[in-house]
């Protein structure tokens, strides 16, 4: 089964034939930063536009971001969620990587968390994909939802709390693989609004199986009688 994360996830957002390992790591960081509050295909499309940056289309590098005006970056990012703020963050991240990290992505969680726009989830994704380092389970919205539905973690709104609970009992050697596998499963099978319990291989074990109401279209409320009369009057006046 091919899921959105397989086709459009952060790991496939690097340009083909990227010149150096440093540039590849930077592109992974940028894709991870853009991915928050944004669907994978939208992030992927924005990354394709960013790959055209640089003199003569030299690609998405720290130099290219520093040389590009923030307004232009903002244009290229749209319709990524919070594109204006992310364009700002991208400029600041590029500048910090240049001045403090020898033009490279840091290798430590704390250094990544010190960068603008990088929270715990994004920092762990970057460590995993850019450096192959596993520093905890990546709990995004899909992993969080699945953990709740399957009873893998207690009811909480806080993804960090879910992460700590999962890490208490899931063997460390599975943390990296689990993050990617569960995200794909959440996108394709156990979706937020209409989980496919009938075809789910986990249904027999899942305490939430067949208990989640499919999303329904919002019904328009009938307007109060006074408004209805006014609307009818307005309609007949315009006819
Ligand atoms: S049985 Fe339904 S709720 Fe449970 S994991 Fe599968 S799709 Fe999700």
PDB file of C-alpha atoms and ligand atoms in Angstrom:
ATOM      1  CA  UNK A   1       0.000   0.000   0.000  1.00  0.00           C
ATOM      2  CA  UNK A   2       1.457   3.372  -1.037  1.00  0.00           C
ATOM      3  CA  UNK A   3       0.581   6.158   1.407  1.00  0.00           C
ATOM      4  CA  UNK A   4       1.051   9.959   1.172  1.00  0.00           C
ATOM      5  CA  UNK A   5       4.136   9.773   3.399  1.00  0.00           C
ATOM      6  CA  UNK A   6       5.717   7.271   0.961  1.00  0.00           C
ATOM      7  CA  UNK A   7       5.042   9.503  -2.048  1.00  0.00           C
ATOM      8  CA  UNK A   8       5.382  12.984  -0.576  1.00  0.00           C
ATOM      9  CA  UNK A   9       6.948  12.653   2.900  1.00  0.00           C
ATOM     10  CA  UNK A  10       9.983  14.600   4.114  1.00  0.00           C
ATOM     11  CA  UNK A  11      12.349  11.774   3.132  1.00  0.00           C
ATOM     12  CA  UNK A  12      11.429  12.103  -0.579  1.00  0.00           C
ATOM     13  CA  UNK A  13      11.564  15.916  -0.699  1.00  0.00           C
ATOM     14  CA  UNK A  14      15.311  16.050  -1.423  1.00  0.00           C
ATOM     15  CA  UNK A  15      16.234  17.043  -5.000  1.00  0.00           C
ATOM     16  CA  UNK A  16      17.467  14.189  -7.149  1.00  0.00           C
ATOM     17  CA  UNK A  17      21.210  14.487  -7.728  1.00  0.00           C
ATOM     18  CA  UNK A  18      21.703  16.904  -4.820  1.00  0.00           C
ATOM     19  CA  UNK A  19      25.357  17.958  -4.864  1.00  0.00           C
ATOM     20  CA  UNK A  20      26.550  17.365  -1.291  1.00  0.00           C
ATOM     21  CA  UNK A  21      25.535  15.538   1.881  1.00  0.00           C
ATOM     22  CA  UNK A  22      25.339  18.914   3.653  1.00  0.00           C
ATOM     23  CA  UNK A  23      22.903  20.224   1.042  1.00  0.00           C
ATOM     24  CA  UNK A  24      20.840  17.047   1.364  1.00  0.00           C
ATOM     25  CA  UNK A  25      20.631  17.453   5.139  1.00  0.00           C
ATOM     26  CA  UNK A  26      19.625  21.101   4.742  1.00  0.00           C
ATOM     27  CA  UNK A  27      16.853  20.139   2.309  1.00  0.00           C
ATOM     28  CA  UNK A  28      15.556  17.540   4.766  1.00  0.00           C
ATOM     29  CA  UNK A  29      15.504  20.181   7.495  1.00  0.00           C
ATOM     30  CA  UNK A  30      13.594  22.603   5.263  1.00  0.00           C
ATOM     31  CA  UNK A  31      11.044  19.952   4.262  1.00  0.00           C
ATOM     32  CA  UNK A  32      10.533  18.983   7.911  1.00  0.00           C
ATOM     33  CA  UNK A  33      10.088  22.627   8.910  1.00  0.00           C
ATOM     34  CA  UNK A  34       7.506  23.207   6.170  1.00  0.00           C
ATOM     35  CA  UNK A  35       5.619  20.015   6.994  1.00  0.00           C
ATOM     36  CA  UNK A  36       4.066  21.189  10.263  1.00  0.00           C
ATOM     37  CA  UNK A  37       0.365  22.052   9.859  1.00  0.00           C
ATOM     38  CA  UNK A  38       0.659  21.160   6.168  1.00  0.00           C
ATOM     39  CA  UNK A  39      -0.344  18.111   4.149  1.00  0.00           C
ATOM     40  CA  UNK A  40       2.499  16.106   2.629  1.00  0.00           C
ATOM     41  CA  UNK A  41       1.610  16.803  -1.056  1.00  0.00           C
ATOM     42  CA  UNK A  42       1.563  20.574  -0.380  1.00  0.00           C
ATOM     43  CA  UNK A  43       4.960  20.452   1.340  1.00  0.00           C
ATOM     44  CA  UNK A  44       6.317  18.345  -1.505  1.00  0.00           C
ATOM     45  CA  UNK A  45       5.094  20.825  -4.145  1.00  0.00           C
ATOM     46  CA  UNK A  46       6.622  23.770  -2.238  1.00  0.00           C
ATOM     47  CA  UNK A  47       9.929  21.895  -2.049  1.00  0.00           C
ATOM     48  CA  UNK A  48       9.897  21.415  -5.836  1.00  0.00           C
ATOM     49  CA  UNK A  49       9.577  25.215  -6.211  1.00  0.00           C
ATOM     50  CA  UNK A  50      12.381  25.825  -3.693  1.00  0.00           C
ATOM     51  CA  UNK A  51      14.643  23.471  -5.641  1.00  0.00           C
ATOM     52  CA  UNK A  52      14.592  26.071  -8.457  1.00  0.00           C
ATOM     53  CA  UNK A  53      16.343  28.610  -6.219  1.00  0.00           C
ATOM     54  CA  UNK A  54      19.931  29.727  -6.651  1.00  0.00           C
ATOM     55  CA  UNK A  55      21.762  31.246  -9.558  1.00  0.00           C
ATOM     56  CA  UNK A  56      20.813  29.354 -12.710  1.00  0.00           C
ATOM     57  CA  UNK A  57      18.538  27.092 -10.658  1.00  0.00           C
ATOM     58  CA  UNK A  58      21.428  25.905  -8.463  1.00  0.00           C
ATOM     59  CA  UNK A  59      19.046  24.414  -5.964  1.00  0.00           C
ATOM     60  CA  UNK A  60      17.938  24.751  -2.374  1.00  0.00           C
ATOM     61  CA  UNK A  61      21.053  25.534  -0.358  1.00  0.00           C
ATOM     62  CA  UNK A  62      21.879  27.770   2.590  1.00  0.00           C
ATOM     63  CA  UNK A  63      23.474  30.264   0.170  1.00  0.00           C
ATOM     64  CA  UNK A  64      20.356  30.322  -1.996  1.00  0.00           C
ATOM     65  CA  UNK A  65      18.055  30.954   0.971  1.00  0.00           C
ATOM     66  CA  UNK A  66      20.306  33.726   2.294  1.00  0.00           C
ATOM     67  CA  UNK A  67      20.387  35.334  -1.153  1.00  0.00           C
ATOM     68  CA  UNK A  68      16.614  35.211  -1.628  1.00  0.00           C
ATOM     69  CA  UNK A  69      14.318  37.906  -0.281  1.00  0.00           C
ATOM     70  CA  UNK A  70      11.892  36.795   2.413  1.00  0.00           C
ATOM     71  CA  UNK A  71       8.931  37.968   0.295  1.00  0.00           C
ATOM     72  CA  UNK A  72      10.069  35.748  -2.581  1.00  0.00           C
ATOM     73  CA  UNK A  73      10.416  32.757  -0.250  1.00  0.00           C
ATOM     74  CA  UNK A  74       6.924  33.472   1.036  1.00  0.00           C
ATOM     75  CA  UNK A  75       5.575  33.413  -2.545  1.00  0.00           C
ATOM     76  CA  UNK A  76       7.278  30.098  -3.223  1.00  0.00           C
ATOM     77  CA  UNK A  77       5.963  28.522  -0.022  1.00  0.00           C
ATOM     78  CA  UNK A  78       2.291  29.333  -0.532  1.00  0.00           C
ATOM     79  CA  UNK A  79      -0.063  27.546   0.231  1.00  0.00           C
ATOM     80  CA  UNK A  80       2.020  25.867   2.964  1.00  0.00           C
ATOM     81  CA  UNK A  81       0.473  26.449   6.400  1.00  0.00           C
ATOM     82  CA  UNK A  82       1.831  29.618   8.079  1.00  0.00           C
ATOM     83  CA  UNK A  83       3.938  30.274   4.962  1.00  0.00           C
ATOM     84  CA  UNK A  84       4.808  33.844   5.898  1.00  0.00           C
ATOM     85  CA  UNK A  85       6.141  32.853   9.306  1.00  0.00           C
ATOM     86  CA  UNK A  86       7.971  29.871   7.817  1.00  0.00           C
ATOM     87  CA  UNK A  87       9.661  32.088   5.196  1.00  0.00           C
ATOM     88  CA  UNK A  88      10.937  34.221   8.071  1.00  0.00           C
ATOM     89  CA  UNK A  89      12.086  31.154  10.008  1.00  0.00           C
ATOM     90  CA  UNK A  90      13.818  29.731   6.954  1.00  0.00           C
ATOM     91  CA  UNK A  91      15.933  32.869   6.579  1.00  0.00           C
ATOM     92  CA  UNK A  92      16.868  32.822  10.267  1.00  0.00           C
ATOM     93  CA  UNK A  93      17.650  29.094  10.265  1.00  0.00           C
ATOM     94  CA  UNK A  94      19.935  29.494   7.225  1.00  0.00           C
ATOM     95  CA  UNK A  95      21.719  32.367   8.919  1.00  0.00           C
ATOM     96  CA  UNK A  96      22.212  30.422  12.189  1.00  0.00           C
ATOM     97  CA  UNK A  97      23.452  27.304  10.382  1.00  0.00           C
ATOM     98  CA  UNK A  98      25.985  29.471   8.564  1.00  0.00           C
ATOM     99  CA  UNK A  99      27.220  31.364  11.602  1.00  0.00           C
ATOM    100  CA  UNK A 100      27.138  28.643  14.282  1.00  0.00           C
ATOM    101  CA  UNK A 101      27.074  25.224  12.629  1.00  0.00           C
ATOM    102  CA  UNK A 102      29.563  25.382   9.726  1.00  0.00           C
ATOM    103  CA  UNK A 103      26.772  25.396   7.114  1.00  0.00           C
ATOM    104  CA  UNK A 104      25.398  22.096   8.352  1.00  0.00           C
ATOM    105  CA  UNK A 105      22.438  20.687  10.254  1.00  0.00           C
ATOM    106  CA  UNK A 106      23.242  20.172  13.955  1.00  0.00           C
ATOM    107  CA  UNK A 107      23.543  16.603  15.237  1.00  0.00           C
ATOM    108  CA  UNK A 108      21.998  17.159  18.663  1.00  0.00           C
ATOM    109  CA  UNK A 109      18.374  17.474  19.735  1.00  0.00           C
ATOM    110  CA  UNK A 110      18.992  20.551  21.896  1.00  0.00           C
ATOM    111  CA  UNK A 111      20.791  22.402  19.105  1.00  0.00           C
ATOM    112  CA  UNK A 112      17.945  21.630  16.710  1.00  0.00           C
ATOM    113  CA  UNK A 113      15.351  22.758  19.241  1.00  0.00           C
ATOM    114  CA  UNK A 114      17.182  26.086  19.507  1.00  0.00           C
ATOM    115  CA  UNK A 115      16.449  26.804  15.818  1.00  0.00           C
ATOM    116  CA  UNK A 116      13.399  28.943  14.912  1.00  0.00           C
ATOM    117  CA  UNK A 117      10.326  26.892  14.000  1.00  0.00           C
ATOM    118  CA  UNK A 118      11.764  23.554  15.140  1.00  0.00           C
ATOM    119  CA  UNK A 119       9.782  21.801  17.881  1.00  0.00           C
ATOM    120  CA  UNK A 120      10.347  18.348  19.429  1.00  0.00           C
ATOM    121  CA  UNK A 121       8.568  16.390  16.692  1.00  0.00           C
ATOM    122  CA  UNK A 122      10.309  18.162  13.804  1.00  0.00           C
ATOM    123  CA  UNK A 123      13.690  17.956  15.567  1.00  0.00           C
ATOM    124  CA  UNK A 124      13.361  14.169  15.928  1.00  0.00           C
ATOM    125  CA  UNK A 125      12.323  13.807  12.274  1.00  0.00           C
ATOM    126  CA  UNK A 126      15.412  15.775  11.216  1.00  0.00           C
ATOM    127  CA  UNK A 127      17.725  13.703  13.417  1.00  0.00           C
ATOM    128  CA  UNK A 128      16.238  10.493  12.056  1.00  0.00           C
ATOM    129  CA  UNK A 129      16.297  11.421   8.372  1.00  0.00           C
ATOM    130  CA  UNK A 130      19.373  13.662   8.171  1.00  0.00           C
ATOM    131  CA  UNK A 131      21.646  11.784  10.571  1.00  0.00           C
ATOM    132  CA  UNK A 132      20.009   8.366  11.016  1.00  0.00           C
ATOM    133  CA  UNK A 133      19.850   9.091  14.755  1.00  0.00           C
ATOM    134  CA  UNK A 134      16.876   7.975  16.808  1.00  0.00           C
ATOM    135  CA  UNK A 135      16.310  10.255  19.776  1.00  0.00           C
ATOM    136  CA  UNK A 136      12.782   9.213  20.678  1.00  0.00           C
ATOM    137  CA  UNK A 137       9.612   8.221  18.859  1.00  0.00           C
ATOM    138  CA  UNK A 138       8.301  10.834  16.440  1.00  0.00           C
ATOM    139  CA  UNK A 139       4.743  11.543  17.587  1.00  0.00           C
ATOM    140  CA  UNK A 140       2.871  13.484  14.950  1.00  0.00           C
ATOM    141  CA  UNK A 141      -0.899  13.839  14.720  1.00  0.00           C
ATOM    142  CA  UNK A 142      -1.266  10.328  13.203  1.00  0.00           C
ATOM    143  CA  UNK A 143       0.911   8.541  15.773  1.00  0.00           C
ATOM    144  CA  UNK A 144      -0.850  10.428  18.561  1.00  0.00           C
ATOM    145  CA  UNK A 145      -4.312   9.458  17.251  1.00  0.00           C
ATOM    146  CA  UNK A 146      -3.374   5.801  16.685  1.00  0.00           C
ATOM    147  CA  UNK A 147      -1.814   5.512  20.144  1.00  0.00           C
ATOM    148  CA  UNK A 148      -5.038   6.819  21.680  1.00  0.00           C
ATOM    149  CA  UNK A 149      -7.371   4.623  19.636  1.00  0.00           C
ATOM    150  CA  UNK A 150      -5.343   1.468  20.138  1.00  0.00           C
ATOM    151  CA  UNK A 151      -4.955   2.139  23.852  1.00  0.00           C
ATOM    152  CA  UNK A 152      -1.168   2.301  23.511  1.00  0.00           C
ATOM    153  CA  UNK A 153      -1.116   5.470  25.616  1.00  0.00           C
ATOM    154  CA  UNK A 154      -3.497   7.092  28.099  1.00  0.00           C
ATOM    155  CA  UNK A 155      -5.988   9.740  27.024  1.00  0.00           C
ATOM    156  CA  UNK A 156      -4.165  13.019  26.633  1.00  0.00           C
ATOM    157  CA  UNK A 157      -4.043  15.950  24.228  1.00  0.00           C
ATOM    158  CA  UNK A 158      -0.277  16.260  24.674  1.00  0.00           C
ATOM    159  CA  UNK A 159       1.847  14.454  22.033  1.00  0.00           C
ATOM    160  CA  UNK A 160       4.935  14.689  24.257  1.00  0.00           C
ATOM    161  CA  UNK A 161       3.135  12.772  26.994  1.00  0.00           C
ATOM    162  CA  UNK A 162       2.108  10.130  24.426  1.00  0.00           C
ATOM    163  CA  UNK A 163       5.726   9.894  23.279  1.00  0.00           C
ATOM    164  CA  UNK A 164       6.980   9.261  26.810  1.00  0.00           C
ATOM    165  CA  UNK A 165       4.341   6.568  27.387  1.00  0.00           C
ATOM    166  CA  UNK A 166       5.144   4.809  24.112  1.00  0.00           C
ATOM    167  CA  UNK A 167       8.866   4.924  24.818  1.00  0.00           C
ATOM    168  CA  UNK A 168       8.226   3.236  28.190  1.00  0.00           C
ATOM    169  CA  UNK A 169       7.194  -0.049  26.597  1.00  0.00           C
ATOM    170  CA  UNK A 170       8.171  -0.089  22.903  1.00  0.00           C
ATOM    171  CA  UNK A 171      11.699  -1.503  22.380  1.00  0.00           C
ATOM    172  CA  UNK A 172      14.145   1.218  21.386  1.00  0.00           C
ATOM    173  CA  UNK A 173      15.239  -0.577  18.218  1.00  0.00           C
ATOM    174  CA  UNK A 174      11.694  -0.153  16.833  1.00  0.00           C
ATOM    175  CA  UNK A 175      11.323   3.583  17.491  1.00  0.00           C
ATOM    176  CA  UNK A 176      12.582   4.798  14.115  1.00  0.00           C
ATOM    177  CA  UNK A 177      10.644   2.322  11.969  1.00  0.00           C
ATOM    178  CA  UNK A 178       7.499   2.652  14.048  1.00  0.00           C
ATOM    179  CA  UNK A 179       7.235   6.392  13.459  1.00  0.00           C
ATOM    180  CA  UNK A 180       7.217   6.085   9.666  1.00  0.00           C
ATOM    181  CA  UNK A 181       5.001   2.975   9.570  1.00  0.00           C
ATOM    182  CA  UNK A 182       2.345   4.363  11.906  1.00  0.00           C
ATOM    183  CA  UNK A 183       2.122   7.675  10.032  1.00  0.00           C
ATOM    184  CA  UNK A 184       1.400   5.821   6.764  1.00  0.00           C
ATOM    185  CA  UNK A 185      -1.161   3.608   8.500  1.00  0.00           C
ATOM    186  CA  UNK A 186      -2.878   6.676   9.970  1.00  0.00           C
ATOM    187  CA  UNK A 187      -3.019   8.346   6.560  1.00  0.00           C
ATOM    188  CA  UNK A 188      -4.362   5.319   4.702  1.00  0.00           C
ATOM    189  CA  UNK A 189      -6.396   3.209   7.151  1.00  0.00           C
ATOM    190  CA  UNK A 190      -7.034   4.734  10.559  1.00  0.00           C
ATOM    191  CA  UNK A 191      -7.803   8.211   9.306  1.00  0.00           C
ATOM    192  CA  UNK A 192      -8.992  10.946  11.642  1.00  0.00           C
ATOM    193  CA  UNK A 193     -12.543  11.246  10.328  1.00  0.00           C
ATOM    194  CA  UNK A 194     -13.377   7.918   8.671  1.00  0.00           C
ATOM    195  CA  UNK A 195     -11.244   5.014   9.928  1.00  0.00           C
ATOM    196  CA  UNK A 196     -11.541   1.869   7.766  1.00  0.00           C
ATOM    197  CA  UNK A 197     -12.204  -0.553  10.614  1.00  0.00           C
ATOM    198  CA  UNK A 198     -13.771  -3.150   8.292  1.00  0.00           C
ATOM    199  CA  UNK A 199     -10.476  -3.642   6.446  1.00  0.00           C
ATOM    200  CA  UNK A 200      -8.128  -2.909   9.352  1.00  0.00           C
ATOM    201  CA  UNK A 201      -5.772  -5.771  10.298  1.00  0.00           C
ATOM    202  CA  UNK A 202      -5.755  -4.521  13.908  1.00  0.00           C
ATOM    203  CA  UNK A 203      -9.538  -4.511  14.348  1.00  0.00           C
ATOM    204  CA  UNK A 204      -9.611  -7.666  16.498  1.00  0.00           C
ATOM    205  CA  UNK A 205      -7.265  -6.080  19.051  1.00  0.00           C
ATOM    206  CA  UNK A 206      -8.419  -2.478  18.827  1.00  0.00           C
ATOM    207  CA  UNK A 207     -10.619  -1.142  21.648  1.00  0.00           C
ATOM    208  CA  UNK A 208     -11.901   1.619  19.333  1.00  0.00           C
ATOM    209  CA  UNK A 209     -12.854  -0.647  16.408  1.00  0.00           C
ATOM    210  CA  UNK A 210     -16.232   0.300  14.912  1.00  0.00           C
ATOM    211  CA  UNK A 211     -16.828   2.828  17.687  1.00  0.00           C
ATOM    212  CA  UNK A 212     -15.782   5.979  15.836  1.00  0.00           C
ATOM    213  CA  UNK A 213     -18.645   7.700  14.095  1.00  0.00           C
ATOM    214  CA  UNK A 214     -17.824   8.498  10.463  1.00  0.00           C
ATOM    215  CA  UNK A 215     -17.679  12.211   9.779  1.00  0.00           C
ATOM    216  CA  UNK A 216     -20.940  13.583   8.450  1.00  0.00           C
ATOM    217  CA  UNK A 217     -21.528  16.708   6.490  1.00  0.00           C
ATOM    218  CA  UNK A 218     -22.535  19.644   8.681  1.00  0.00           C
ATOM    219  CA  UNK A 219     -26.222  20.296   8.364  1.00  0.00           C
ATOM    220  CA  UNK A 220     -27.222  23.903   7.762  1.00  0.00           C
ATOM    221  CA  UNK A 221     -29.283  25.136  10.685  1.00  0.00           C
ATOM    222  CA  UNK A 222     -32.754  26.331   9.833  1.00  0.00           C
ATOM    223  CA  UNK A 223     -32.697  30.119  10.277  1.00  0.00           C
ATOM    224  CA  UNK A 224     -34.952  31.601  12.960  1.00  0.00           C
ATOM    225  CA  UNK A 225     -38.498  32.392  11.701  1.00  0.00           C
ATOM    226  CA  UNK A 226     -37.863  36.170  11.772  1.00  0.00           C
ATOM    227  CA  UNK A 227     -34.735  35.859   9.582  1.00  0.00           C
ATOM    228  CA  UNK A 228     -36.503  33.443   7.254  1.00  0.00           C
ATOM    229  CA  UNK A 229     -39.279  35.992   6.682  1.00  0.00           C
ATOM    230  CA  UNK A 230     -36.742  38.767   6.054  1.00  0.00           C
ATOM    231  CA  UNK A 231     -34.869  36.548   3.583  1.00  0.00           C
ATOM    232  CA  UNK A 232     -38.098  35.763   1.737  1.00  0.00           C
ATOM    233  CA  UNK A 233     -38.997  39.472   1.661  1.00  0.00           C
ATOM    234  CA  UNK A 234     -35.564  40.329   0.295  1.00  0.00           C
ATOM    235  CA  UNK A 235     -35.862  37.610  -2.326  1.00  0.00           C
ATOM    236  CA  UNK A 236     -39.283  38.756  -3.517  1.00  0.00           C
ATOM    237  CA  UNK A 237     -38.068  42.406  -3.603  1.00  0.00           C
ATOM    238  CA  UNK A 238     -35.213  41.464  -5.876  1.00  0.00           C
ATOM    239  CA  UNK A 239     -37.399  39.425  -8.224  1.00  0.00           C
TER     240      UNK A 239
HETATM  241  S1  LIG B   1      -9.809  -0.922  14.088  1.00  0.00           S
HETATM  242 FE1  LIG B   1     -10.478   1.083  13.341  1.00  0.00          FE
HETATM  243  S2  LIG B   1     -10.010   2.509  15.020  1.00  0.00           S
HETATM  244 FE2  LIG B   1      -8.839   0.627  15.410  1.00  0.00          FE
HETATM  245  S3  LIG B   1      -6.827   0.961  14.470  1.00  0.00           S
HETATM  246 FE3  LIG B   1      -8.087  -0.072  12.942  1.00  0.00          FE
HETATM  247  S4  LIG B   1      -9.004   1.585  11.715  1.00  0.00           S
HETATM  248 FE4  LIG B   1      -8.235   2.485  13.630  1.00  0.00          FE
END
